[in-house]
mmCIF file of C-alpha atoms in Angstrom:
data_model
loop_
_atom_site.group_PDB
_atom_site.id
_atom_site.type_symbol
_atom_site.label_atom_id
_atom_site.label_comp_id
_atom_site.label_asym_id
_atom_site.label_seq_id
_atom_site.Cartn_x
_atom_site.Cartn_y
_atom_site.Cartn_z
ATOM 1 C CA UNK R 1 52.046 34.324 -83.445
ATOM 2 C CA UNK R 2 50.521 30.944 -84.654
ATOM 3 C CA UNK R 3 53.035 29.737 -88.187
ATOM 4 C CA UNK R 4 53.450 31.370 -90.087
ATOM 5 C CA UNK R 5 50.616 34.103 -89.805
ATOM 6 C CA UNK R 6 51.443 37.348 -89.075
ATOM 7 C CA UNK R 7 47.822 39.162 -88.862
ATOM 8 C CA UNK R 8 46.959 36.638 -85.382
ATOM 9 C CA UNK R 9 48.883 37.091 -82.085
ATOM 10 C CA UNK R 10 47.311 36.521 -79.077
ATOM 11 C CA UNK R 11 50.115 37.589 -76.669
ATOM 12 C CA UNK R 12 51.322 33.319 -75.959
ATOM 13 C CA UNK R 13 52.996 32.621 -78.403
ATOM 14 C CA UNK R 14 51.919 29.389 -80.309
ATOM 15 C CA UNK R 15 53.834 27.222 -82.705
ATOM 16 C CA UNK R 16 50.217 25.060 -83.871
ATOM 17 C CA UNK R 17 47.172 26.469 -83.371
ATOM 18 C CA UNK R 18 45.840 22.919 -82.221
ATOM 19 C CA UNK R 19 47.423 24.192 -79.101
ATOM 20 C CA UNK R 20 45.036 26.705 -78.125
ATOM 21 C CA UNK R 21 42.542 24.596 -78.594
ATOM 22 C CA UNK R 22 38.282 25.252 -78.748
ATOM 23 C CA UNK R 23 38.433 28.931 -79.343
ATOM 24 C CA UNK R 24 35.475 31.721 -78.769
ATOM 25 C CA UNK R 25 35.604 35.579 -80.375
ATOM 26 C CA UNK R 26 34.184 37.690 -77.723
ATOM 27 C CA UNK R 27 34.717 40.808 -78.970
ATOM 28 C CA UNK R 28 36.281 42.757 -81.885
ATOM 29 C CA UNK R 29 37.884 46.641 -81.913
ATOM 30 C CA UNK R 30 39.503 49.057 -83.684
ATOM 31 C CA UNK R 31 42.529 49.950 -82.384
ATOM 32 C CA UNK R 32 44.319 52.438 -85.050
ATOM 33 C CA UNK R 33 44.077 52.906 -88.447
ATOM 34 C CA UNK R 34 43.702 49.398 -90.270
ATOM 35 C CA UNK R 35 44.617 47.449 -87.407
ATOM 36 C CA UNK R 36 41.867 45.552 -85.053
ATOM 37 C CA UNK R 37 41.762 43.803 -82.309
ATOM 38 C CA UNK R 38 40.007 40.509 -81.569
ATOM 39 C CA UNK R 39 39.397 38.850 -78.099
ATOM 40 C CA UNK R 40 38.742 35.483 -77.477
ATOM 41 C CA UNK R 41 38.709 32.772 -74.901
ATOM 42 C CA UNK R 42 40.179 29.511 -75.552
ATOM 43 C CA UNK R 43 40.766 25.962 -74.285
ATOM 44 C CA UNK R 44 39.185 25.146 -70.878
ATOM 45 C CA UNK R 45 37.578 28.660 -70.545
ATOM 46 C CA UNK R 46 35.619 28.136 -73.489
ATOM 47 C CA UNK R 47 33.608 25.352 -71.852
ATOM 48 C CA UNK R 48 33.346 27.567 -68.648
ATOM 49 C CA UNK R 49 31.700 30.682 -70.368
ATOM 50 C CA UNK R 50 29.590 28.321 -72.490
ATOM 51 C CA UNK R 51 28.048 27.007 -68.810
ATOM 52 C CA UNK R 52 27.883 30.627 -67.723
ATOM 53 C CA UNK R 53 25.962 31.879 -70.634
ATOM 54 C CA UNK R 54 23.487 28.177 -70.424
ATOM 55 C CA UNK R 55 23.158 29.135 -66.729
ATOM 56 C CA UNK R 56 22.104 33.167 -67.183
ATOM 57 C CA UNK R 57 19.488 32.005 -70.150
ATOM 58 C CA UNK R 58 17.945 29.132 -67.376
ATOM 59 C CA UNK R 59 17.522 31.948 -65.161
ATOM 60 C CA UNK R 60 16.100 34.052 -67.688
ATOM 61 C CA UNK R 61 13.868 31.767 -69.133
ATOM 62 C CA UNK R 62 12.726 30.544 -65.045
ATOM 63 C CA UNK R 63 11.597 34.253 -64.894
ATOM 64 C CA UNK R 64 9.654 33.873 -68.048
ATOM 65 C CA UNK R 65 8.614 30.585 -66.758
ATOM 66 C CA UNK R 66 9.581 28.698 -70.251
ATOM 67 C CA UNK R 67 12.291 27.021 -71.194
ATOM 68 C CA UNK R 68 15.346 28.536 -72.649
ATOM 69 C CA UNK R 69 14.397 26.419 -76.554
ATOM 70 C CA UNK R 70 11.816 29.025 -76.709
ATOM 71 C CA UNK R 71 13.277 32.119 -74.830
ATOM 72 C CA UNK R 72 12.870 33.876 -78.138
ATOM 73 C CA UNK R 73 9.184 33.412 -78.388
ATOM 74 C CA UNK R 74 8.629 34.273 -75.019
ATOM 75 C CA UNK R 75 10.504 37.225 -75.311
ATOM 76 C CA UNK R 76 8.990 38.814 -78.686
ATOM 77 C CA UNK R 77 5.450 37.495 -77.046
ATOM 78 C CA UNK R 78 6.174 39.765 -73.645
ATOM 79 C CA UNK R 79 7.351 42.942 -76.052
ATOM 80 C CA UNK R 80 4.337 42.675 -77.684
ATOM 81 C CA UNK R 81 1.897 42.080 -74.739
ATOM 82 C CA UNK R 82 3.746 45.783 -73.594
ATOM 83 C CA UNK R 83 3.068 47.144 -76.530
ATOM 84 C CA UNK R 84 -0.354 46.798 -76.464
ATOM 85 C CA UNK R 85 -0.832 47.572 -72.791
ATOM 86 C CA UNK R 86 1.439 51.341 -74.012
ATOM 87 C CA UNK R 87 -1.445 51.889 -76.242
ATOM 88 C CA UNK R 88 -4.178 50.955 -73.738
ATOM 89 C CA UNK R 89 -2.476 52.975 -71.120
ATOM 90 C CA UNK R 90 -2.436 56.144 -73.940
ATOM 91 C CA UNK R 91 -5.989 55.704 -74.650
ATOM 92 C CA UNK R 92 -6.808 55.802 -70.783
ATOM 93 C CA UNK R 93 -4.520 58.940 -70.449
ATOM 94 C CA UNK R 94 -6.527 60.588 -73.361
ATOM 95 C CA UNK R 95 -9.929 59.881 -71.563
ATOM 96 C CA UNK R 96 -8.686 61.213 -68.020
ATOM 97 C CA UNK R 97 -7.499 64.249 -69.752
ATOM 98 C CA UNK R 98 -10.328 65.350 -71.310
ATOM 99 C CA UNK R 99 -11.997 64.828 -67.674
ATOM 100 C CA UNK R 100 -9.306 67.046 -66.469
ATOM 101 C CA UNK R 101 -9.797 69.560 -69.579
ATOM 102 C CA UNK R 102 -13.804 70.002 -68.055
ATOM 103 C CA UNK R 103 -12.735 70.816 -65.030
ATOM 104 C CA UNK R 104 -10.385 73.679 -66.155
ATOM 105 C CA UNK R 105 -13.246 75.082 -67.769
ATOM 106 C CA UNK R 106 -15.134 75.816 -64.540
ATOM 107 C CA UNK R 107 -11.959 77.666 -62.686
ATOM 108 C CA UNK R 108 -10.543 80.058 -65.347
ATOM 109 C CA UNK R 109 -10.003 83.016 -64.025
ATOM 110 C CA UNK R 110 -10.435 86.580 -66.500
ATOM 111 C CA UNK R 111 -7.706 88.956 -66.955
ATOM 112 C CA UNK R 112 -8.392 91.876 -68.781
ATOM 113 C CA UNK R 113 -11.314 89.833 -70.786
ATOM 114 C CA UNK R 114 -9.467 86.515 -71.251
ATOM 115 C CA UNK R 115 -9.715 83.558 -69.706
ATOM 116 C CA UNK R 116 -7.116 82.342 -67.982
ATOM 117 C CA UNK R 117 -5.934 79.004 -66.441
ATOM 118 C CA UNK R 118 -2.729 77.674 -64.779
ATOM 119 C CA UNK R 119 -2.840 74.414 -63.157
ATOM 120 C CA UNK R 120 -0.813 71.388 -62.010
ATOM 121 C CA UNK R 121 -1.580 67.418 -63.704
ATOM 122 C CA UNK R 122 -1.416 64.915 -61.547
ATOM 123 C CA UNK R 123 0.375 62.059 -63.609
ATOM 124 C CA UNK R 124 0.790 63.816 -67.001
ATOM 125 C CA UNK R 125 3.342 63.009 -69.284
ATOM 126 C CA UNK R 126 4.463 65.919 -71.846
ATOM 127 C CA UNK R 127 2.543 64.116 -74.271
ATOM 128 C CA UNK R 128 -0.500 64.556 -72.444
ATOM 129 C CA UNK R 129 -0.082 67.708 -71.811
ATOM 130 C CA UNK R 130 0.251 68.596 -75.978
ATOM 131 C CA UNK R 131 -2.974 66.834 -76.042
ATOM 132 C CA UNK R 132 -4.921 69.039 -74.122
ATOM 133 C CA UNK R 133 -3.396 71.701 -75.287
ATOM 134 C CA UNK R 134 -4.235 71.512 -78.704
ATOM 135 C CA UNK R 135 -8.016 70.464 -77.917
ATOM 136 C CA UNK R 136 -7.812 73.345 -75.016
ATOM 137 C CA UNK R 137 -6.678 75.825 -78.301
ATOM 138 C CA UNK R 138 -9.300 74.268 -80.742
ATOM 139 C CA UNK R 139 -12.331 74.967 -78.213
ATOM 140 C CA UNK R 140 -11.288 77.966 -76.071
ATOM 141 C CA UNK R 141 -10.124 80.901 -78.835
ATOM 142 C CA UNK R 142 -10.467 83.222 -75.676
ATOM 143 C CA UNK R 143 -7.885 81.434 -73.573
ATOM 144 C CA UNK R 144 -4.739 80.894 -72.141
ATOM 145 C CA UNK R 145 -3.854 78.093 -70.383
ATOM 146 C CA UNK R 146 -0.344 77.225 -69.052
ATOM 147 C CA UNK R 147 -0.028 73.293 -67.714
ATOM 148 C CA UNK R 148 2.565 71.707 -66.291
ATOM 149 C CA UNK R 149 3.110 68.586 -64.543
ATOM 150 C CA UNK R 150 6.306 66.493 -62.709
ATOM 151 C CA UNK R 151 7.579 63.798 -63.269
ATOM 152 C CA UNK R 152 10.723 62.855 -60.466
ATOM 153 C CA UNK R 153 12.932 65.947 -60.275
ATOM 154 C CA UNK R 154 12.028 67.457 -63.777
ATOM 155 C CA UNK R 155 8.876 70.186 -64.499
ATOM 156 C CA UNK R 156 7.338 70.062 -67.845
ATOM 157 C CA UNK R 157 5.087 73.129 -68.695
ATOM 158 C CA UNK R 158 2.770 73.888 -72.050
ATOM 159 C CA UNK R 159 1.406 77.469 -72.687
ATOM 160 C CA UNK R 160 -1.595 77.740 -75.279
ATOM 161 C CA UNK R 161 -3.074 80.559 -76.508
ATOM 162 C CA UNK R 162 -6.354 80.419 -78.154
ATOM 163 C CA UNK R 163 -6.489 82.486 -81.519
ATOM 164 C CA UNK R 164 -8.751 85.097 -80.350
ATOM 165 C CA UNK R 165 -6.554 85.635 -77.145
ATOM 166 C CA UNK R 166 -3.267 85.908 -79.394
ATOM 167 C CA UNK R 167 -4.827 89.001 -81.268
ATOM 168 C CA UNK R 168 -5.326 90.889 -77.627
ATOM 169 C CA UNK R 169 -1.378 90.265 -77.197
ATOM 170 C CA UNK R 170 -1.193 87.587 -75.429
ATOM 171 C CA UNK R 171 2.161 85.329 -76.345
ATOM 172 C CA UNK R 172 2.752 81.613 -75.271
ATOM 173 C CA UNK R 173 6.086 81.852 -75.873
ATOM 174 C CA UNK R 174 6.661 84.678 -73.559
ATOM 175 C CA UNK R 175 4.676 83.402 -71.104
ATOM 176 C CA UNK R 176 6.371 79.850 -70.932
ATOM 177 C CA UNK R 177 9.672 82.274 -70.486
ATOM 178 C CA UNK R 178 8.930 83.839 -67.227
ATOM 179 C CA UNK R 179 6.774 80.946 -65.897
ATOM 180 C CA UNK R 180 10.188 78.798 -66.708
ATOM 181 C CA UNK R 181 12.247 80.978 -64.999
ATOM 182 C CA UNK R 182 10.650 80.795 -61.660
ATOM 183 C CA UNK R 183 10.997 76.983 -61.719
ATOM 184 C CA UNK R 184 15.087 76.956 -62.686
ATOM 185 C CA UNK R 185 14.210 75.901 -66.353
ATOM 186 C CA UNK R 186 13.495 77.959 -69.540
ATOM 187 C CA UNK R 187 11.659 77.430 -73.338
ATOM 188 C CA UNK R 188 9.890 79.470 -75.881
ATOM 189 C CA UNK R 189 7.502 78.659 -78.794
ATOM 190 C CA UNK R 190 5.286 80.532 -80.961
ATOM 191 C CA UNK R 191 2.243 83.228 -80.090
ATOM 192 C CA UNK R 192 -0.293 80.106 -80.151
ATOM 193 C CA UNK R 193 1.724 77.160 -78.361
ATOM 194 C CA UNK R 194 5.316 76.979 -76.021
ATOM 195 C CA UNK R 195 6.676 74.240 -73.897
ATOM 196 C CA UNK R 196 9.337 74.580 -71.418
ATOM 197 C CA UNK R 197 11.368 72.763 -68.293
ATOM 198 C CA UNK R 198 12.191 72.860 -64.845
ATOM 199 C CA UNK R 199 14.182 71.852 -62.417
ATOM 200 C CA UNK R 200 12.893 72.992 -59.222
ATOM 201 C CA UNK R 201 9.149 71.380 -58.394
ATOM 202 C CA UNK R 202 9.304 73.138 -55.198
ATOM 203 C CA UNK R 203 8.746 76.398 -56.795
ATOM 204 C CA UNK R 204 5.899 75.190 -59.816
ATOM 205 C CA UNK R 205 3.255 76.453 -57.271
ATOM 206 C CA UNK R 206 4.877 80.158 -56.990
ATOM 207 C CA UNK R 207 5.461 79.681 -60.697
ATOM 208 C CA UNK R 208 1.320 79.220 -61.520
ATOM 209 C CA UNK R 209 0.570 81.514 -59.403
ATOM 210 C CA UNK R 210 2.339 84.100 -61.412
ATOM 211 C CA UNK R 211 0.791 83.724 -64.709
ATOM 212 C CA UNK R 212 -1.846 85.906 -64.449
ATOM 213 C CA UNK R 213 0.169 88.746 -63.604
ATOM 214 C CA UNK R 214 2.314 87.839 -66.532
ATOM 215 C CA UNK R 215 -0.354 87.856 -68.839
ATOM 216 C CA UNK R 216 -1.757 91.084 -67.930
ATOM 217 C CA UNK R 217 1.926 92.602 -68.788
ATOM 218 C CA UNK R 218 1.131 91.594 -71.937
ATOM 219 C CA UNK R 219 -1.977 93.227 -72.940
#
């Protein structure tokens, strides 16, 4: 207790706050209803976490090679330079997957009059993988086409069916159901588009492989 106050007690008891000295809130908490906590260093240790924090933003702004007066700049400048490089990067991964969306094409196999594709993306993120999709949907009306790719431990798959391939009976979102299965995941969507997970990468192969008996359950 410092005076007379009773709101501040810092555990040491104080008779004049002069006592503690410099003092530094590091932190403030709830602790029950309409009571909170605040921690601070004082005296001596003040000084000492002052030189700590000076020395961790040298060494940030060394890595940034500027000085720490205009960390900040530096900082927003990098965030944006990343920014721009994301969208680069997205545009690239648009271009490569409409090579990849050619190639398809050429190695659909038919199953009971539809065409039908299952294949693995090298380097596809989910997003890329709705992308061609949708333009997969918008140009083939007579197609299926489940895609998946992995990324670490995790399987993403996407199952499109064109409009003209729904009307034969053929379902993404019962598709994307069994293919799931096979790889330790599950998912469901509509007739016309389903995504799903995995777990087990080691099994996506067995799992593509199975689509077109899946699909000819279905019609």
């Amino acid at each position: 207790q410092a005076g007379d106050s009773i709101e501040l007690c810092g555990g040491t008891h104080l008779d004049n706050t002069a006592k503690a000295g410099s003092l530094k809130i590091i932190g403030e908490a709830s602790v029950a209803a309409g009571v909170r906590r605040i921690e601070a260093v004082t005296g001596k240790a003040v000084l000492q976490m002052m030189n700590e924090r000076q020395a961790v933003l040298n060494e940030a702004a060394a890595a940034l090679k500027t000085n720490p007066n205009e960390l900040v700049v530096k900082v927003e400048q990098q965030i944006n330079d990343m920014r721009a490089l994301n969208k680069k990067l997205e545009k690239m991964g648009a271009k490569v997957a409409a090579m990849q969306m050619v190639d398809l094409f050429n190695v659909s196999r038919d199953v009971k009059g539809i065409e039908v594709v299952a294949t693995k993306l090298d380097d596809a993120t989910p997003e890329m993988l709705r992308t061609m999709g949708d333009d997969i949907k918008s140009k083939k009306e007579n197609m299926v086409a489940v895609l998946s790719a992995v990324n670490g431990d995790k399987v993403s798959l996407l199952c499109v069916c064109g409009a003209e391939a729904v009307k034969k009976g053929a379902h993404a979102g019962k598709i994307i159901k069994e293919v799931a299965k096979i790889v330790g995941g599950g998912g469901g969507g509509r007739p016309d588009n389903a995504t799903a997970g995995g777990k087990n990468p080691a099994k996506l192969e067995e799992a593509l492989e199975a689509v077109n008996n899946i699909v000819d359950a279905l019609l």
